[in-house]
Short mmCIF file of C-alpha atoms in Angstrom, two decimals:
data_model
loop_
_atom_site.label_atom_id
_atom_site.label_comp_id
_atom_site.label_asym_id
_atom_site.label_seq_id
_atom_site.Cartn_x
_atom_site.Cartn_y
_atom_site.Cartn_z
CA MET A 113 -94.66 -137.76 -14.06
CA PRO A 114 -96.38 -136.66 -17.27
CA ARG A 115 -97.46 -139.54 -19.46
CA GLU A 116 -95.55 -140.39 -22.61
CA GLY A 117 -96.48 -138.48 -25.73
CA THR A 118 -98.01 -135.47 -23.96
CA GLY A 119 -96.91 -131.86 -24.19
CA PRO A 120 -96.58 -129.03 -21.68
CA ASP A 121 -100.24 -128.04 -22.11
CA PHE A 122 -101.54 -131.50 -21.21
CA ILE A 123 -103.70 -131.42 -18.03
CA GLU A 124 -103.10 -134.70 -16.24
CA ALA A 125 -105.88 -134.20 -13.69
CA LEU A 126 -108.49 -133.75 -16.45
CA ALA A 127 -107.24 -136.87 -18.23
CA ARG A 128 -107.51 -138.87 -15.03
CA GLY A 129 -111.04 -137.64 -14.40
CA LEU A 130 -112.14 -138.73 -17.87
CA GLU A 131 -110.45 -142.10 -17.38
CA VAL A 132 -112.46 -142.63 -14.19
CA ILE A 133 -115.72 -141.83 -16.01
CA THR A 134 -114.94 -144.25 -18.85
CA ALA A 135 -113.91 -146.99 -16.40
CA PHE A 136 -117.61 -147.72 -15.80
CA GLN A 137 -118.43 -150.42 -18.34
CA PRO A 138 -121.69 -152.10 -19.46
CA ARG A 139 -123.13 -154.59 -16.97
CA ARG A 140 -120.93 -153.10 -14.27
CA PRO A 141 -122.83 -150.01 -13.13
CA VAL A 142 -121.54 -149.99 -9.53
CA MET A 143 -117.80 -150.06 -8.88
CA SER A 144 -115.90 -149.97 -5.63
CA LEU A 145 -112.97 -147.64 -5.05
CA SER A 146 -110.61 -150.57 -5.57
CA ASP A 147 -112.38 -151.47 -8.84
CA VAL A 148 -111.92 -147.95 -10.18
CA ALA A 149 -108.29 -147.78 -9.06
CA ASN A 150 -107.51 -151.12 -10.70
CA ALA A 151 -109.35 -150.26 -13.93
CA THR A 152 -107.57 -146.93 -14.34
CA GLY A 153 -104.18 -147.77 -12.85
CA LEU A 154 -104.54 -144.89 -10.40
CA ALA A 155 -103.51 -144.97 -6.76
CA ARG A 156 -106.49 -145.43 -4.43
CA PRO A 157 -106.15 -141.93 -2.85
CA THR A 158 -106.07 -140.33 -6.31
CA ALA A 159 -109.06 -142.36 -7.53
CA ARG A 160 -110.95 -141.46 -4.33
CA ARG A 161 -110.36 -137.71 -4.77
CA ILE A 162 -111.48 -137.84 -8.40
CA LEU A 163 -114.62 -139.82 -7.53
CA LEU A 164 -115.55 -137.41 -4.74
CA THR A 165 -114.96 -134.45 -7.08
CA LEU A 166 -117.17 -136.02 -9.73
CA ALA A 167 -119.79 -136.66 -7.03
CA GLN A 168 -119.78 -132.98 -6.04
CA LEU A 169 -120.21 -132.04 -9.71
CA GLY A 170 -123.14 -134.44 -10.03
CA TYR A 171 -121.57 -136.96 -12.41
CA VAL A 172 -121.16 -139.74 -9.84
CA ARG A 173 -123.14 -140.91 -6.81
CA GLN A 174 -122.32 -143.33 -4.02
CA ARG A 175 -124.43 -146.48 -3.85
CA ASP A 176 -124.22 -149.88 -2.13
CA GLY A 177 -120.74 -149.20 -0.83
CA GLY A 178 -119.48 -148.20 -4.27
CA PHE A 179 -119.87 -145.56 -6.94
CA MET A 180 -122.04 -145.27 -10.05
CA LEU A 181 -122.46 -142.73 -12.82
CA THR A 182 -125.48 -140.44 -12.86
CA PRO A 183 -127.58 -139.45 -15.89
CA ARG A 184 -125.75 -136.12 -15.89
CA VAL A 185 -122.87 -137.85 -17.73
CA LEU A 186 -125.20 -137.93 -20.75
CA ASP A 187 -124.90 -134.13 -20.88
CA LEU A 188 -121.36 -134.57 -22.21
CA GLY A 189 -122.58 -136.65 -25.13
CA VAL A 190 -125.62 -134.47 -25.75
CA ALA A 191 -123.36 -131.43 -25.96
CA TYR A 192 -121.32 -133.19 -28.63
CA VAL A 193 -124.34 -134.21 -30.69
CA GLY A 194 -125.84 -130.75 -30.32
CA SER A 195 -122.64 -129.06 -31.42
CA MET A 196 -122.56 -131.20 -34.56
CA GLY A 197 -126.11 -130.19 -35.49
CA LEU A 198 -126.41 -133.63 -37.08
CA TRP A 199 -129.30 -134.89 -34.94
CA ALA A 200 -131.46 -131.85 -35.63
CA VAL A 201 -130.87 -132.32 -39.34
CA ALA A 202 -131.28 -136.09 -39.33
CA ARG A 203 -134.28 -136.57 -37.07
CA PRO A 204 -137.12 -135.95 -39.57
CA HIS A 205 -135.36 -138.09 -42.16
CA LEU A 206 -134.85 -140.93 -39.67
CA GLU A 207 -138.49 -140.78 -38.63
CA GLN A 208 -139.57 -140.94 -42.26
CA LEU A 209 -137.17 -143.81 -42.93
CA VAL A 210 -138.62 -145.77 -40.00
CA GLU A 211 -142.13 -145.11 -41.30
CA ARG A 212 -141.21 -146.38 -44.77
CA THR A 213 -139.30 -149.49 -43.65
CA ASN A 214 -140.99 -150.33 -40.33
CA GLU A 215 -137.52 -151.04 -38.99
CA SER A 216 -135.31 -149.26 -36.45
CA CYS A 217 -132.78 -146.78 -37.83
CA SER A 218 -129.65 -145.34 -36.23
CA ILE A 219 -126.72 -143.00 -36.78
CA ALA A 220 -123.26 -143.79 -35.42
CA GLN A 221 -119.74 -142.43 -35.46
CA LEU A 222 -116.35 -144.07 -35.02
CA ASP A 223 -114.54 -144.02 -31.68
CA GLY A 224 -111.38 -146.10 -31.83
CA SER A 225 -112.30 -149.57 -33.06
CA ASP A 226 -115.90 -149.14 -31.91
CA ILE A 227 -118.95 -147.38 -33.23
CA VAL A 228 -120.95 -145.20 -30.86
CA TYR A 229 -124.65 -144.54 -31.48
CA VAL A 230 -125.43 -140.82 -31.56
CA ALA A 231 -129.03 -140.90 -32.86
CA ARG A 232 -131.76 -143.52 -33.10
CA VAL A 233 -135.43 -143.94 -33.94
CA SER A 234 -136.68 -147.40 -33.02
CA VAL A 235 -139.76 -149.53 -33.53
CA PRO A 236 -141.11 -151.87 -30.84
CA LYS A 237 -139.58 -155.14 -32.03
CA ILE A 238 -137.66 -157.85 -30.22
CA VAL A 239 -133.92 -157.46 -30.79
CA THR A 240 -130.96 -159.50 -29.59
CA LEU A 241 -128.99 -156.50 -28.32
CA ALA A 242 -130.40 -153.38 -26.69
CA VAL A 243 -129.31 -150.16 -28.39
CA GLN A 244 -129.54 -146.61 -27.08
CA ILE A 245 -127.66 -143.35 -27.49
CA GLY A 246 -124.08 -143.97 -26.35
CA THR A 247 -124.14 -147.74 -26.97
CA ARG A 248 -120.91 -148.97 -28.53
CA PHE A 249 -120.21 -152.09 -30.59
CA PRO A 250 -117.11 -153.41 -32.35
CA ALA A 251 -117.11 -151.45 -35.61
CA LEU A 252 -115.97 -154.15 -38.01
CA ALA A 253 -118.92 -156.46 -37.26
CA THR A 254 -121.54 -153.75 -37.90
CA SER A 255 -122.77 -152.21 -41.13
CA LEU A 256 -122.41 -148.75 -39.58
CA GLY A 257 -118.80 -149.47 -38.68
CA LYS A 258 -117.91 -150.95 -42.06
CA VAL A 259 -119.05 -147.75 -43.76
CA LEU A 260 -116.94 -145.62 -41.43
CA LEU A 261 -113.87 -147.85 -41.68
CA ALA A 262 -114.14 -147.99 -45.47
CA ALA A 263 -113.95 -144.18 -45.54
CA LEU A 264 -110.47 -144.32 -43.96
CA PRO A 265 -107.22 -144.90 -45.84
CA PRO A 266 -106.30 -148.61 -45.49
CA ASP A 267 -103.35 -147.94 -43.18
CA ASP A 268 -105.52 -145.78 -40.92
CA ALA A 269 -108.20 -148.47 -40.81
CA ALA A 270 -105.57 -151.03 -39.76
CA ARG A 271 -104.29 -148.71 -37.04
CA VAL A 272 -107.82 -148.11 -35.73
CA LEU A 273 -108.68 -151.82 -35.72
CA ALA A 274 -105.51 -152.58 -33.75
CA GLU A 275 -107.06 -150.74 -30.80
CA PRO A 276 -108.97 -152.99 -28.35
CA SER A 277 -112.75 -152.62 -28.32
CA ARG A 278 -114.29 -150.98 -25.26
CA SER A 279 -117.76 -152.33 -26.03
CA GLY A 280 -117.57 -155.37 -23.78
CA LEU A 281 -119.02 -157.48 -26.63
CA HIS A 282 -117.25 -160.25 -28.54
CA ALA A 283 -118.54 -160.17 -32.11
CA LEU A 284 -119.33 -163.44 -33.89
CA TRP A 285 -117.34 -162.44 -36.99
CA GLN A 286 -113.61 -162.42 -36.30
CA PRO A 287 -111.93 -161.97 -39.71
CA ASP A 288 -108.22 -161.89 -40.39
CA ARG A 289 -106.69 -158.86 -42.08
CA ALA A 290 -107.09 -160.19 -45.61
CA GLU A 291 -110.80 -160.83 -44.99
CA TRP A 292 -111.64 -157.43 -43.55
CA GLU A 293 -109.55 -155.60 -46.15
CA ALA A 294 -111.49 -157.38 -48.90
CA GLU A 295 -114.78 -156.52 -47.16
CA LEU A 296 -113.91 -152.83 -46.88
CA ARG A 297 -112.82 -152.71 -50.53
CA GLU A 298 -116.24 -154.03 -51.49
CA VAL A 299 -117.96 -151.43 -49.30
CA ARG A 300 -115.94 -148.65 -50.94
CA ALA A 301 -116.84 -149.93 -54.39
CA ARG A 302 -120.60 -150.15 -53.90
CA GLY A 303 -121.03 -147.25 -51.43
CA TRP A 304 -122.94 -149.08 -48.70
CA ALA A 305 -122.42 -151.95 -46.25
CA MET A 306 -124.36 -154.89 -44.91
CA THR A 307 -124.06 -157.39 -42.05
CA ASP A 308 -125.92 -160.64 -41.57
CA GLU A 309 -125.56 -161.89 -37.98
CA GLN A 310 -121.88 -160.92 -37.86
CA LEU A 311 -122.24 -158.94 -34.65
CA ALA A 312 -124.66 -161.26 -32.87
CA LYS A 313 -127.31 -163.85 -33.74
CA GLY A 314 -130.54 -162.38 -35.03
CA ILE A 315 -129.17 -159.03 -36.17
CA ARG A 316 -128.82 -157.94 -39.79
CA SER A 317 -128.57 -154.45 -41.20
CA VAL A 318 -127.59 -152.20 -44.10
CA ALA A 319 -125.82 -148.85 -43.74
CA ALA A 320 -124.80 -145.86 -45.85
CA PRO A 321 -122.44 -142.93 -45.27
CA LEU A 322 -123.41 -139.43 -44.19
CA ARG A 323 -121.19 -136.70 -45.64
CA ASP A 324 -120.48 -133.06 -44.88
CA GLY A 325 -120.29 -130.28 -47.43
CA SER A 326 -116.73 -131.26 -48.37
CA GLY A 327 -117.75 -134.83 -49.11
CA HIS A 328 -116.06 -136.25 -46.02
CA VAL A 329 -117.85 -139.11 -44.23
CA VAL A 330 -118.83 -137.80 -40.79
CA ALA A 331 -121.20 -140.57 -39.69
CA SER A 332 -123.21 -143.50 -41.00
CA VAL A 333 -126.91 -144.36 -40.94
CA ASN A 334 -128.47 -147.81 -41.00
CA VAL A 335 -131.65 -149.83 -41.10
CA ASN A 336 -131.54 -152.63 -38.55
CA ALA A 337 -133.75 -155.74 -38.69
CA ASN A 338 -134.49 -158.93 -36.79
CA ALA A 339 -133.20 -161.85 -38.83
CA ALA A 340 -136.16 -164.01 -37.81
CA GLU A 341 -138.64 -161.44 -39.16
CA THR A 342 -136.91 -159.78 -42.11
CA PRO A 343 -135.16 -161.80 -44.84
CA MET A 344 -131.95 -160.33 -46.25
CA GLU A 345 -133.65 -160.02 -49.64
CA VAL A 346 -136.30 -157.71 -48.16
CA LEU A 347 -133.65 -155.63 -46.42
CA LEU A 348 -131.69 -155.18 -49.66
CA HIS A 349 -134.53 -154.83 -52.17
CA ASP A 350 -137.12 -152.92 -50.10
CA CYS A 351 -135.21 -151.07 -47.36
CA LEU A 352 -131.88 -150.23 -49.00
CA PRO A 353 -133.29 -147.82 -51.63
CA HIS A 354 -135.09 -145.85 -48.90
CA LEU A 355 -131.89 -145.84 -46.81
CA LEU A 356 -129.74 -144.50 -49.65
CA LYS A 357 -132.30 -141.79 -50.39
CA ALA A 358 -132.44 -140.75 -46.72
CA ALA A 359 -128.62 -140.74 -46.44
CA GLY A 360 -128.39 -138.43 -49.44
CA GLU A 361 -131.04 -136.09 -48.04
CA ILE A 362 -129.42 -135.93 -44.59
CA SER A 363 -126.01 -135.24 -46.14
CA ALA A 364 -127.46 -132.47 -48.32
CA ASP A 365 -129.23 -130.85 -45.37
CA PHE A 366 -126.10 -131.11 -43.23
CA ALA A 367 -124.03 -129.47 -45.98
CA ARG A 368 -126.58 -126.63 -46.19
CA LEU A 369 -126.45 -126.21 -42.40
CA GLU A 370 -122.66 -125.94 -42.51
CA SER A 371 -122.78 -123.32 -45.25
CA MET A 372 -125.16 -121.06 -43.33
CA PRO A 373 -123.61 -118.04 -41.56
CA HIS A 374 -123.46 -118.47 -37.80
CA VAL A 375 -124.15 -115.39 -35.70
CA THR A 376 -122.58 -115.19 -32.25
CA ARG A 377 -124.29 -112.87 -29.83
CA PRO A 378 -121.98 -110.67 -27.74
CA ALA A 379 -121.84 -111.54 -24.08
CA SER A 380 -123.25 -108.16 -23.15
CA ALA A 381 -126.29 -108.69 -25.36
CA ALA A 382 -126.88 -112.13 -23.90
CA THR A 383 -126.86 -110.80 -20.35
CA THR A 384 -129.10 -107.79 -21.00
CA SER A 385 -131.76 -109.50 -23.08
#
């Protein structure tokens, strides 16, 4: 039976395949057939056929009596980042921001109640939590997430935050609605966000929005620091001005990229060249 809320054009098999891919969670790289079936609510024969199909396509491999994702899954995310053009625009600015602050810098976007990292330039420092492209954290406990949530209408932010996190991480800061609404109002008023060990011990950061040519917030960028090495005063007084400057430059470059005419080559030209 088709699932509730879907239309006649909804492809159930595709949805199930994506559910199997996203069933693989952090710290659980190898899953048995039963694990996948239980995590997705699929019948074992259905889960098995999907896993074997994904294996033939190169997205899954069998290991230790179970299944695990392959690096080819990253192609899906890379295609998204590439289609946005944001990484190509942001990279030189992020590298310059890292050089000026000597701290790691990242770009993230909102996915449900989580943020997902889509770009990062890091420095070799000890951090409490490992971060790489595709890492997700509960949005509300991060400076990146606060910026993105503050860009939403309050009712939309509440709806998003009602969704369970898929990060596998329990943030230290667990505010009630009145607390997080007040926090997001403050972020909207000043135009940037900060966190001080709200996600996990030892992590503090400041973040600013990245906007498209219409002024809509499409992502956020941050400077992340080790609390034992970088006082909050240094992060705010020394790093924040560089962050705000970089965010403005990235947004301006992204707006210019959007305004440029895009030429599509005919298929015949692509095949004969």
